[in-house]
Short mmCIF file of C-alpha atoms in Angstrom, two decimals:
data_model
loop_
_atom_site.label_atom_id
_atom_site.label_comp_id
_atom_site.label_asym_id
_atom_site.label_seq_id
_atom_site.Cartn_x
_atom_site.Cartn_y
_atom_site.Cartn_z
CA UNK A 233 10.14 56.71 -9.55
CA UNK A 234 6.51 55.95 -8.60
CA UNK A 235 3.86 57.73 -10.59
CA UNK A 236 1.64 60.35 -9.00
CA UNK A 237 -1.84 59.17 -7.96
CA UNK A 238 -3.40 62.03 -9.93
CA UNK A 239 -2.99 63.41 -13.42
CA UNK A 240 -2.45 67.11 -13.93
CA UNK A 241 -5.48 69.25 -14.70
CA UNK A 242 -4.23 69.74 -18.27
CA UNK A 243 -3.70 66.02 -18.88
CA UNK A 244 -7.10 65.25 -17.35
CA UNK A 245 -8.81 67.68 -19.70
CA UNK A 246 -7.00 66.32 -22.77
CA UNK A 247 -7.81 62.70 -21.94
CA UNK A 248 -11.49 63.39 -21.14
CA UNK A 249 -11.94 65.50 -24.29
CA UNK A 250 -10.41 62.66 -26.29
CA UNK A 251 -12.62 59.99 -24.67
CA UNK A 252 -15.85 61.97 -25.10
CA UNK A 253 -15.10 62.58 -28.79
CA UNK A 254 -13.95 59.01 -29.45
CA UNK A 255 -17.15 58.20 -31.36
CA UNK A 256 -20.35 59.89 -32.47
CA UNK A 257 -22.51 58.20 -29.81
CA UNK A 258 -20.08 58.73 -26.92
CA UNK A 259 -21.25 61.04 -24.13
CA UNK A 260 -19.84 62.38 -20.89
CA UNK A 261 -22.33 60.17 -19.01
CA UNK A 262 -21.02 57.04 -20.75
CA UNK A 263 -17.44 57.99 -19.98
CA UNK A 264 -18.34 58.57 -16.31
CA UNK A 265 -20.03 55.18 -16.12
CA UNK A 266 -17.06 53.49 -17.78
CA UNK A 267 -14.61 54.71 -15.13
CA UNK A 268 -17.20 54.58 -12.31
CA UNK A 269 -17.31 58.25 -11.28
CA UNK A 270 -20.29 60.62 -10.89
CA UNK A 271 -21.23 62.21 -14.27
CA UNK A 272 -20.54 65.80 -13.10
CA UNK A 273 -16.87 64.87 -12.67
CA UNK A 274 -16.42 64.66 -16.45
CA UNK A 275 -17.57 68.25 -17.00
CA UNK A 276 -15.48 69.42 -14.06
CA UNK A 277 -12.41 67.66 -15.46
CA UNK A 278 -12.92 69.23 -18.87
CA UNK A 279 -13.05 72.65 -17.14
CA UNK A 280 -9.82 71.84 -15.24
CA UNK A 281 -11.63 71.65 -11.91
CA UNK A 282 -11.14 67.95 -11.20
CA UNK A 283 -8.37 65.43 -11.86
CA UNK A 284 -8.42 61.80 -12.97
CA UNK A 285 -6.66 59.22 -10.84
CA UNK A 286 -3.87 57.31 -12.52
CA UNK A 287 -6.02 54.15 -12.48
CA UNK A 288 -8.92 55.96 -14.15
CA UNK A 289 -6.55 57.41 -16.75
CA UNK A 290 -5.05 53.98 -17.48
CA UNK A 291 -8.58 52.58 -17.94
CA UNK A 292 -9.48 55.30 -20.44
CA UNK A 293 -6.19 54.96 -22.34
CA UNK A 294 -6.62 51.16 -22.59
CA UNK A 295 -10.07 51.70 -24.15
CA UNK A 296 -9.63 54.83 -26.26
CA UNK A 297 -5.88 55.21 -26.66
CA UNK A 298 -3.72 58.23 -25.93
CA UNK A 299 -5.15 61.61 -26.94
CA UNK A 300 -3.39 63.28 -29.83
CA UNK A 301 -1.54 66.38 -28.66
CA UNK A 302 -0.98 69.59 -30.56
CA UNK A 303 2.43 69.98 -32.20
CA UNK A 304 4.85 71.77 -29.93
CA UNK A 305 8.37 72.35 -28.70
CA UNK A 306 9.74 69.82 -26.19
CA UNK A 307 12.07 71.13 -23.51
CA UNK A 308 13.30 69.95 -20.12
CA UNK A 309 13.42 73.07 -17.98
CA UNK A 310 13.18 74.72 -14.61
CA UNK A 311 9.81 76.29 -13.88
CA UNK A 312 9.27 79.73 -12.39
CA UNK A 313 5.98 81.45 -11.55
CA UNK A 314 7.01 84.77 -13.06
CA UNK A 315 9.98 86.66 -14.39
CA UNK A 316 10.21 88.49 -11.08
CA UNK A 317 10.40 85.22 -9.14
CA UNK A 318 13.09 83.94 -11.54
CA UNK A 319 15.21 87.05 -10.93
CA UNK A 320 14.68 86.98 -7.15
CA UNK A 321 15.53 83.27 -6.88
CA UNK A 322 18.54 83.39 -9.21
CA UNK A 323 21.21 84.20 -6.54
CA UNK A 324 20.17 81.31 -4.30
CA UNK A 325 19.66 79.06 -7.32
CA UNK A 326 23.16 79.75 -8.61
CA UNK A 327 24.65 78.99 -5.19
CA UNK A 328 22.77 75.70 -5.09
CA UNK A 329 23.82 74.87 -8.64
CA UNK A 330 27.45 75.53 -7.77
CA UNK A 331 27.35 73.49 -4.57
CA UNK A 332 25.83 70.55 -6.45
CA UNK A 333 28.42 70.89 -9.20
CA UNK A 334 31.34 70.80 -6.77
CA UNK A 335 29.81 68.01 -4.69
CA UNK A 336 28.95 65.87 -7.71
CA UNK A 337 32.46 66.23 -9.07
CA UNK A 338 34.22 65.72 -5.76
CA UNK A 339 32.27 62.61 -4.77
CA UNK A 340 32.16 60.94 -8.17
CA UNK A 341 33.97 57.65 -8.66
CA UNK A 342 35.64 59.14 -11.74
CA UNK A 343 37.19 61.90 -9.65
CA UNK A 344 38.20 59.60 -6.77
CA UNK A 345 39.89 57.26 -9.23
CA UNK A 346 41.64 60.18 -10.90
CA UNK A 347 42.98 61.38 -7.55
CA UNK A 348 44.21 57.90 -6.66
CA UNK A 349 45.92 57.45 -10.02
CA UNK A 350 47.90 60.66 -9.54
CA UNK A 351 49.47 59.75 -6.22
CA UNK A 352 51.99 56.98 -5.69
CA UNK A 353 52.77 54.58 -2.87
CA UNK A 354 56.48 54.59 -2.17
CA UNK A 355 57.99 51.43 -3.62
CA UNK A 356 54.93 50.77 -5.80
CA UNK A 357 54.80 53.75 -8.12
CA UNK A 358 54.68 53.83 -11.90
CA UNK A 359 58.03 51.98 -12.11
CA UNK A 360 56.21 48.90 -10.83
CA UNK A 361 54.57 48.61 -14.23
CA UNK A 362 57.95 47.59 -15.62
CA UNK A 363 59.24 45.52 -12.68
CA UNK A 364 58.91 42.12 -14.35
CA UNK A 365 59.95 39.97 -11.38
CA UNK A 366 57.20 41.35 -9.18
CA UNK A 367 54.51 40.04 -11.54
CA UNK A 368 55.99 36.70 -12.59
CA UNK A 369 53.71 33.68 -12.35
CA UNK A 370 54.14 29.96 -12.96
CA UNK A 371 54.15 29.21 -16.66
CA UNK A 372 55.75 32.48 -17.73
CA UNK A 373 58.95 30.63 -18.54
CA UNK A 374 57.22 29.09 -21.55
CA UNK A 375 56.52 32.51 -23.06
CA UNK A 376 58.78 34.42 -25.40
CA UNK A 377 60.49 37.50 -23.97
CA UNK A 378 58.08 39.88 -25.73
CA UNK A 379 55.04 37.85 -24.64
CA UNK A 380 56.34 37.76 -21.05
CA UNK A 381 56.85 41.54 -21.07
CA UNK A 382 53.31 42.10 -22.35
CA UNK A 383 51.69 39.72 -19.84
CA UNK A 384 53.60 41.05 -16.84
CA UNK A 385 52.91 44.67 -17.74
CA UNK A 386 49.21 43.84 -18.06
CA UNK A 387 49.24 42.25 -14.59
CA UNK A 388 50.99 45.29 -13.12
CA UNK A 389 48.56 47.68 -14.77
CA UNK A 390 45.60 45.61 -13.58
CA UNK A 391 46.83 45.90 -10.00
CA UNK A 392 47.79 49.57 -10.36
CA UNK A 393 44.29 50.53 -11.49
CA UNK A 394 42.38 48.07 -9.33
CA UNK A 395 39.72 49.27 -6.89
CA UNK A 396 41.68 47.82 -3.97
CA UNK A 397 44.92 49.60 -4.84
CA UNK A 398 43.14 52.89 -5.48
CA UNK A 399 41.34 52.62 -2.13
CA UNK A 400 44.64 51.92 -0.38
CA UNK A 401 46.14 55.11 -1.82
CA UNK A 402 43.07 57.20 -1.05
CA UNK A 403 42.98 55.93 2.54
CA UNK A 404 46.62 56.93 2.98
CA UNK A 405 45.96 60.36 1.49
CA UNK A 406 42.94 60.93 3.74
CA UNK A 407 45.05 59.94 6.74
CA UNK A 408 47.53 62.66 5.77
CA UNK A 409 44.76 65.26 5.31
CA UNK A 410 43.45 64.56 8.82
CA UNK A 411 46.80 65.29 10.50
CA UNK A 412 47.47 68.60 12.35
CA UNK A 413 50.54 69.11 10.15
CA UNK A 414 48.45 69.05 6.99
CA UNK A 415 45.96 71.50 8.50
CA UNK A 416 48.90 73.81 9.25
CA UNK A 417 50.16 73.37 5.67
CA UNK A 418 46.71 74.26 4.35
CA UNK A 419 46.69 77.54 6.30
CA UNK A 420 50.24 78.48 5.30
CA UNK A 421 49.70 77.49 1.66
CA UNK A 422 46.63 79.71 1.49
CA UNK A 423 48.63 82.69 2.76
CA UNK A 424 51.34 82.03 0.18
CA UNK A 425 48.69 81.71 -2.51
CA UNK A 426 47.51 85.22 -1.62
CA UNK A 427 51.10 86.44 -2.11
CA UNK A 428 51.22 84.81 -5.53
CA UNK A 429 47.91 86.34 -6.54
CA UNK A 430 49.20 89.77 -5.58
CA UNK A 431 52.36 89.17 -7.63
CA UNK A 432 51.21 87.36 -10.76
CA UNK A 433 48.20 87.59 -13.07
CA UNK A 434 49.06 84.43 -14.97
CA UNK A 435 47.30 81.40 -13.45
CA UNK A 436 49.84 78.97 -14.95
CA UNK A 437 52.60 80.75 -13.03
CA UNK A 438 50.57 80.69 -9.81
CA UNK A 439 49.90 76.98 -10.23
CA UNK A 440 53.58 76.23 -10.82
CA UNK A 441 54.89 78.45 -8.00
CA UNK A 442 52.60 76.74 -5.48
CA UNK A 443 54.91 73.74 -5.79
CA UNK A 444 57.27 75.46 -3.33
CA UNK A 445 54.74 74.92 -0.53
CA UNK A 446 55.19 71.15 -0.70
CA UNK A 447 58.99 71.23 -0.97
CA UNK A 448 59.97 73.57 1.87
CA UNK A 449 59.39 73.16 5.60
CA UNK A 450 55.75 73.83 6.52
CA UNK A 451 56.85 76.21 9.28
CA UNK A 452 58.90 78.19 6.73
CA UNK A 453 56.21 78.62 4.08
CA UNK A 454 55.64 82.16 5.35
CA UNK A 455 59.28 82.88 4.39
CA UNK A 456 58.92 81.70 0.80
CA UNK A 457 59.19 84.58 -1.66
CA UNK A 458 57.19 84.62 -4.91
CA UNK A 459 60.35 85.37 -6.94
CA UNK A 460 61.55 81.77 -6.44
CA UNK A 461 64.77 82.69 -4.61
CA UNK A 462 64.31 80.35 -1.66
CA UNK A 463 67.37 78.09 -1.74
CA UNK A 464 68.28 79.09 1.82
CA UNK A 465 65.14 77.35 3.19
CA UNK A 466 65.15 73.80 4.50
CA UNK A 467 63.06 70.93 3.08
CA UNK A 468 62.90 69.18 6.49
CA UNK A 469 59.38 69.07 7.90
CA UNK A 470 57.85 69.67 4.45
CA UNK A 471 54.58 68.36 3.04
CA UNK A 472 56.59 66.02 0.83
CA UNK A 473 58.22 64.55 3.96
CA UNK A 474 54.80 64.24 5.64
CA UNK A 475 53.51 62.28 2.65
CA UNK A 476 56.58 60.05 2.74
CA UNK A 477 55.93 59.30 6.42
CA UNK A 478 52.57 57.89 5.32
CA UNK A 479 54.10 55.92 2.44
CA UNK A 480 53.05 58.35 -0.29
CA UNK A 481 54.64 60.73 -2.71
CA UNK A 482 53.17 63.22 -5.15
CA UNK A 483 53.22 61.86 -8.68
CA UNK A 484 51.39 64.04 -11.20
CA UNK A 485 49.17 65.38 -8.40
CA UNK A 486 50.73 68.77 -7.77
CA UNK A 487 50.55 71.07 -4.76
CA UNK A 488 47.76 73.28 -6.11
CA UNK A 489 45.49 70.30 -6.73
CA UNK A 490 46.32 68.86 -3.32
CA UNK A 491 45.56 72.24 -1.77
CA UNK A 492 42.10 72.27 -3.34
CA UNK A 493 41.42 68.65 -2.41
CA UNK A 494 42.46 69.36 1.17
CA UNK A 495 40.28 72.45 1.42
CA UNK A 496 37.26 70.67 -0.01
CA UNK A 497 37.77 67.60 2.15
CA UNK A 498 38.09 69.78 5.24
CA UNK A 499 34.97 71.75 4.24
CA UNK A 500 32.83 68.66 3.71
CA UNK A 501 34.13 67.02 6.88
CA UNK A 502 33.50 70.06 9.09
CA UNK A 503 30.11 70.63 7.47
CA UNK A 504 29.10 67.03 8.24
CA UNK A 505 28.75 66.41 4.49
CA UNK A 506 30.02 63.38 2.53
CA UNK A 507 33.81 63.35 2.20
CA UNK A 508 36.09 61.94 -0.49
CA UNK A 509 35.93 58.45 0.94
CA UNK A 510 32.16 58.48 1.24
CA UNK A 511 29.99 56.53 -1.18
CA UNK A 512 26.97 58.72 -0.50
CA UNK A 513 25.38 59.76 -3.77
CA UNK A 514 25.11 63.50 -4.26
CA UNK A 515 22.00 64.69 -6.06
CA UNK A 516 23.13 66.18 -9.35
CA UNK A 517 20.17 68.40 -10.16
CA UNK A 518 19.87 71.73 -8.45
CA UNK A 519 16.13 71.99 -8.67
CA UNK A 520 13.26 70.03 -10.07
CA UNK A 521 13.37 69.74 -13.84
CA UNK A 522 10.12 69.24 -15.72
CA UNK A 523 9.37 68.04 -19.22
CA UNK A 524 7.33 70.52 -21.24
CA UNK A 525 5.74 70.52 -24.67
CA UNK A 526 5.05 74.18 -25.46
CA UNK A 527 2.17 74.12 -27.92
CA UNK A 528 1.52 77.84 -28.28
CA UNK A 529 2.49 79.89 -31.31
CA UNK A 530 5.96 81.40 -31.04
CA UNK A 531 5.26 85.07 -31.67
CA UNK A 532 8.57 86.66 -30.72
CA UNK A 533 12.13 85.56 -30.07
CA UNK A 534 15.38 87.40 -29.39
CA UNK A 535 18.93 86.07 -29.12
CA UNK A 536 21.79 88.09 -27.73
CA UNK A 537 24.94 88.42 -25.65
CA UNK A 538 25.12 89.87 -22.15
CA UNK A 539 27.04 93.13 -21.98
CA UNK A 540 28.82 91.61 -18.97
CA UNK A 541 28.67 87.87 -18.21
CA UNK A 542 26.04 86.89 -15.65
CA UNK A 543 28.00 85.38 -12.78
CA UNK A 544 26.53 83.01 -10.22
CA UNK A 545 27.49 82.79 -6.57
CA UNK A 546 29.82 80.28 -4.96
CA UNK A 547 28.06 77.48 -3.11
CA UNK A 548 31.05 76.92 -0.82
CA UNK A 549 32.37 80.05 0.81
CA UNK A 550 35.95 81.06 1.44
CA UNK A 551 37.73 78.62 -0.87
CA UNK A 552 37.24 79.85 -4.39
CA UNK A 553 40.01 82.30 -4.67
CA UNK A 554 41.56 83.45 -7.94
CA UNK A 555 40.04 86.82 -8.78
CA UNK A 556 42.14 86.80 -11.92
CA UNK A 557 41.92 90.01 -13.92
CA UNK A 558 38.87 89.98 -16.21
CA UNK A 559 37.95 86.54 -14.91
CA UNK A 560 36.16 87.08 -11.59
CA UNK A 561 34.47 83.71 -11.90
CA UNK A 562 37.64 81.81 -12.71
CA UNK A 563 38.58 78.86 -10.48
CA UNK A 564 41.29 76.30 -10.91
CA UNK A 565 40.58 72.82 -12.23
CA UNK A 566 41.32 70.18 -9.61
CA UNK A 567 43.31 67.78 -11.74
CA UNK A 568 45.27 68.25 -14.91
CA UNK A 569 46.95 65.38 -16.72
CA UNK A 570 49.12 67.76 -18.73
CA UNK A 571 49.98 70.12 -15.86
CA UNK A 572 48.41 72.99 -17.77
CA UNK A 573 45.60 75.23 -16.61
CA UNK A 574 42.62 75.55 -18.90
CA UNK A 575 40.64 78.70 -19.54
CA UNK A 576 36.93 78.66 -18.57
CA UNK A 577 35.65 78.39 -22.14
CA UNK A 578 37.45 75.07 -22.64
CA UNK A 579 34.66 73.31 -20.71
CA UNK A 580 36.99 71.39 -18.43
CA UNK A 581 34.84 68.82 -16.63
CA UNK A 582 37.01 69.17 -13.52
CA UNK A 583 36.51 72.93 -13.26
CA UNK A 584 35.02 74.35 -10.08
CA UNK A 585 33.71 77.51 -11.72
CA UNK A 586 30.50 79.19 -10.70
CA UNK A 587 27.77 79.78 -13.29
CA UNK A 588 28.92 82.12 -16.01
CA UNK A 589 26.33 82.94 -18.66
CA UNK A 590 27.40 84.89 -21.72
CA UNK A 591 24.50 84.43 -24.16
CA UNK A 592 20.74 84.06 -24.00
CA UNK A 593 17.61 83.51 -26.06
CA UNK A 594 14.14 84.59 -24.97
CA UNK A 595 11.02 83.30 -26.75
CA UNK A 596 7.39 84.28 -26.21
CA UNK A 597 4.53 81.87 -26.98
CA UNK A 598 0.83 82.72 -27.36
CA UNK A 599 -1.37 80.05 -25.76
CA UNK A 600 -4.90 79.03 -26.80
CA UNK A 601 -6.43 81.04 -23.95
CA UNK A 602 -4.57 84.17 -25.09
CA UNK A 603 -2.22 84.08 -22.11
CA UNK A 604 1.50 83.59 -22.69
CA UNK A 605 4.38 81.24 -21.93
CA UNK A 606 7.99 82.37 -21.93
CA UNK A 607 11.10 80.28 -22.51
CA UNK A 608 14.53 81.58 -21.50
CA UNK A 609 17.72 79.71 -22.36
CA UNK A 610 21.22 80.56 -21.15
CA UNK A 611 24.59 79.63 -22.62
CA UNK A 612 28.25 80.09 -21.74
CA UNK A 613 29.97 79.81 -25.11
CA UNK A 614 32.42 82.65 -25.62
CA UNK A 615 32.82 83.75 -29.21
CA UNK A 616 35.83 85.90 -30.06
CA UNK A 617 34.08 87.40 -33.03
CA UNK A 618 31.20 89.85 -33.25
CA UNK A 619 28.31 87.50 -34.05
CA UNK A 620 26.33 85.87 -31.25
CA UNK A 621 26.65 82.08 -31.12
CA UNK A 622 24.14 80.83 -28.57
CA UNK A 623 24.60 77.22 -27.43
CA UNK A 624 21.84 76.75 -24.82
CA UNK A 625 22.80 74.87 -21.65
CA UNK A 626 20.05 75.84 -19.22
CA UNK A 627 16.31 76.35 -19.83
CA UNK A 628 13.77 78.21 -17.70
CA UNK A 629 10.04 78.13 -18.46
CA UNK A 630 7.43 80.57 -17.18
CA UNK A 631 4.28 78.70 -18.24
CA UNK A 632 1.58 81.23 -17.40
CA UNK A 633 1.80 84.98 -17.99
CA UNK A 634 -1.52 86.79 -18.03
CA UNK A 635 -2.14 88.94 -21.08
CA UNK A 636 -2.70 92.06 -18.95
CA UNK A 637 0.69 91.55 -17.25
CA UNK A 638 2.72 90.68 -20.34
CA UNK A 639 4.52 93.95 -21.00
CA UNK A 640 5.23 94.53 -17.32
CA UNK A 641 6.78 91.05 -17.16
CA UNK A 642 8.77 91.59 -20.33
CA UNK A 643 10.17 94.82 -18.95
CA UNK A 644 11.43 92.93 -15.88
CA UNK A 645 13.22 90.53 -18.20
CA UNK A 646 14.57 93.41 -20.30
CA UNK A 647 16.32 94.85 -17.24
CA UNK A 648 17.85 91.49 -16.30
CA UNK A 649 19.04 90.94 -19.87
CA UNK A 650 20.51 94.48 -19.84
CA UNK A 651 18.66 95.39 -23.02
CA UNK A 652 18.23 99.14 -23.59
CA UNK A 653 14.69 98.62 -24.86
CA UNK A 654 12.29 96.05 -26.27
CA UNK A 655 10.84 96.20 -29.80
CA UNK A 656 7.37 96.70 -28.33
CA UNK A 657 5.68 97.70 -31.59
CA UNK A 658 7.03 94.60 -33.34
CA UNK A 659 5.88 92.40 -30.45
CA UNK A 660 2.41 93.97 -30.52
CA UNK A 661 2.17 93.43 -34.28
CA UNK A 662 3.07 89.77 -33.88
CA UNK A 663 0.55 89.36 -31.05
CA UNK A 664 -2.20 90.91 -33.15
CA UNK A 665 -1.23 88.82 -36.17
CA UNK A 666 -1.72 85.63 -34.14
CA UNK A 667 -4.99 86.76 -32.55
CA UNK A 668 -3.59 87.60 -29.12
CA UNK A 669 -4.65 90.28 -26.69
CA UNK A 670 -2.81 93.61 -26.90
CA UNK A 671 -3.46 95.55 -23.66
CA UNK A 672 -4.92 98.98 -24.35
CA UNK A 673 -5.43 98.41 -28.06
CA UNK A 674 -8.87 99.24 -29.52
CA UNK A 675 -10.41 96.33 -31.40
CA UNK A 676 -12.27 97.52 -34.50
#
């Protein structure tokens, strides 16, 4: 990434202060002459009213070295102007975060390969790994039986997991997804899913029962009953038959996963967004992340658990469905090698869940100018026991809070954190102890 043409006001001030104090006979005028700028620019830069160009900064650094910074806390975080702006932007931010999460997963090579490996081409499925004759080459006759088995299995596996073979399977699957029959299956399967959700609370049962939608005739899916007593229905015209017509069969990729893949593929295609076969890179970050070194004194910190988890919003409407009891954020993982659903706290990398924050830590820093910086971190670890275990996953920095506005800002954060009250007296004591400004307090 190309560097900016200008330094920040803060970096300009630090570098100029360092250059001017580099030796006893150094002056602002000499520094100005050295980098060929008018002398007043040096004073303006030290007052944060003018910025060095990158070339000028490089010249100073080459001569005087990097300025020594104050010790501080490094963090890569989102920046917000105020607590109020953080709260107001959080719904749209969570939607964006979720959209990026789903897109990044869905369009990743890891996911595409995983999909391909869980479908089979008829006649070339997993059994091909043990079909010795199909992978015999000249010279194999000189190998022992065990050596020949090993070599031929390796050749089969190499083909089975090759980019070409995976692409062939994905292309066939995408061809199925684009058919009118599959679109009809998607609609009917969604209606049956609603029946299952109204009947069962257990997601494992829902996942398993969805298998009926691939076995029975697509036109008869509306007749499938959630109790599993459907032997009178025909399998002609089923999704399984449609896949067979295109040379495919479901291997470990089950109906629920195929339902989700189909819905997502249809959504991205109709939204003119990259689809499963697209190589377009999806930006992973949801908003600009900045590197910070917070140099102020930490004067107050509080760690806690939300009374109710903070749930984000879905970035893709109308497809995230299971409002499982006590798990309103819960969404099914796309692929499961063991055919078992995982709960949200198992951190399944293939989960489509929205943001779900359960713990937080808020820290207040007193800056040199007696204003404040605030650092908020959010975590999703769910502890079954009483103590709070905060494992931060997301950081938000509010770099400038005016001293006069501090307690008003903190009260905004208190409401969002669902705290009954803040320990204001303790905070004021810590501020005073570190030489900060306590609004309304009489200095004697």
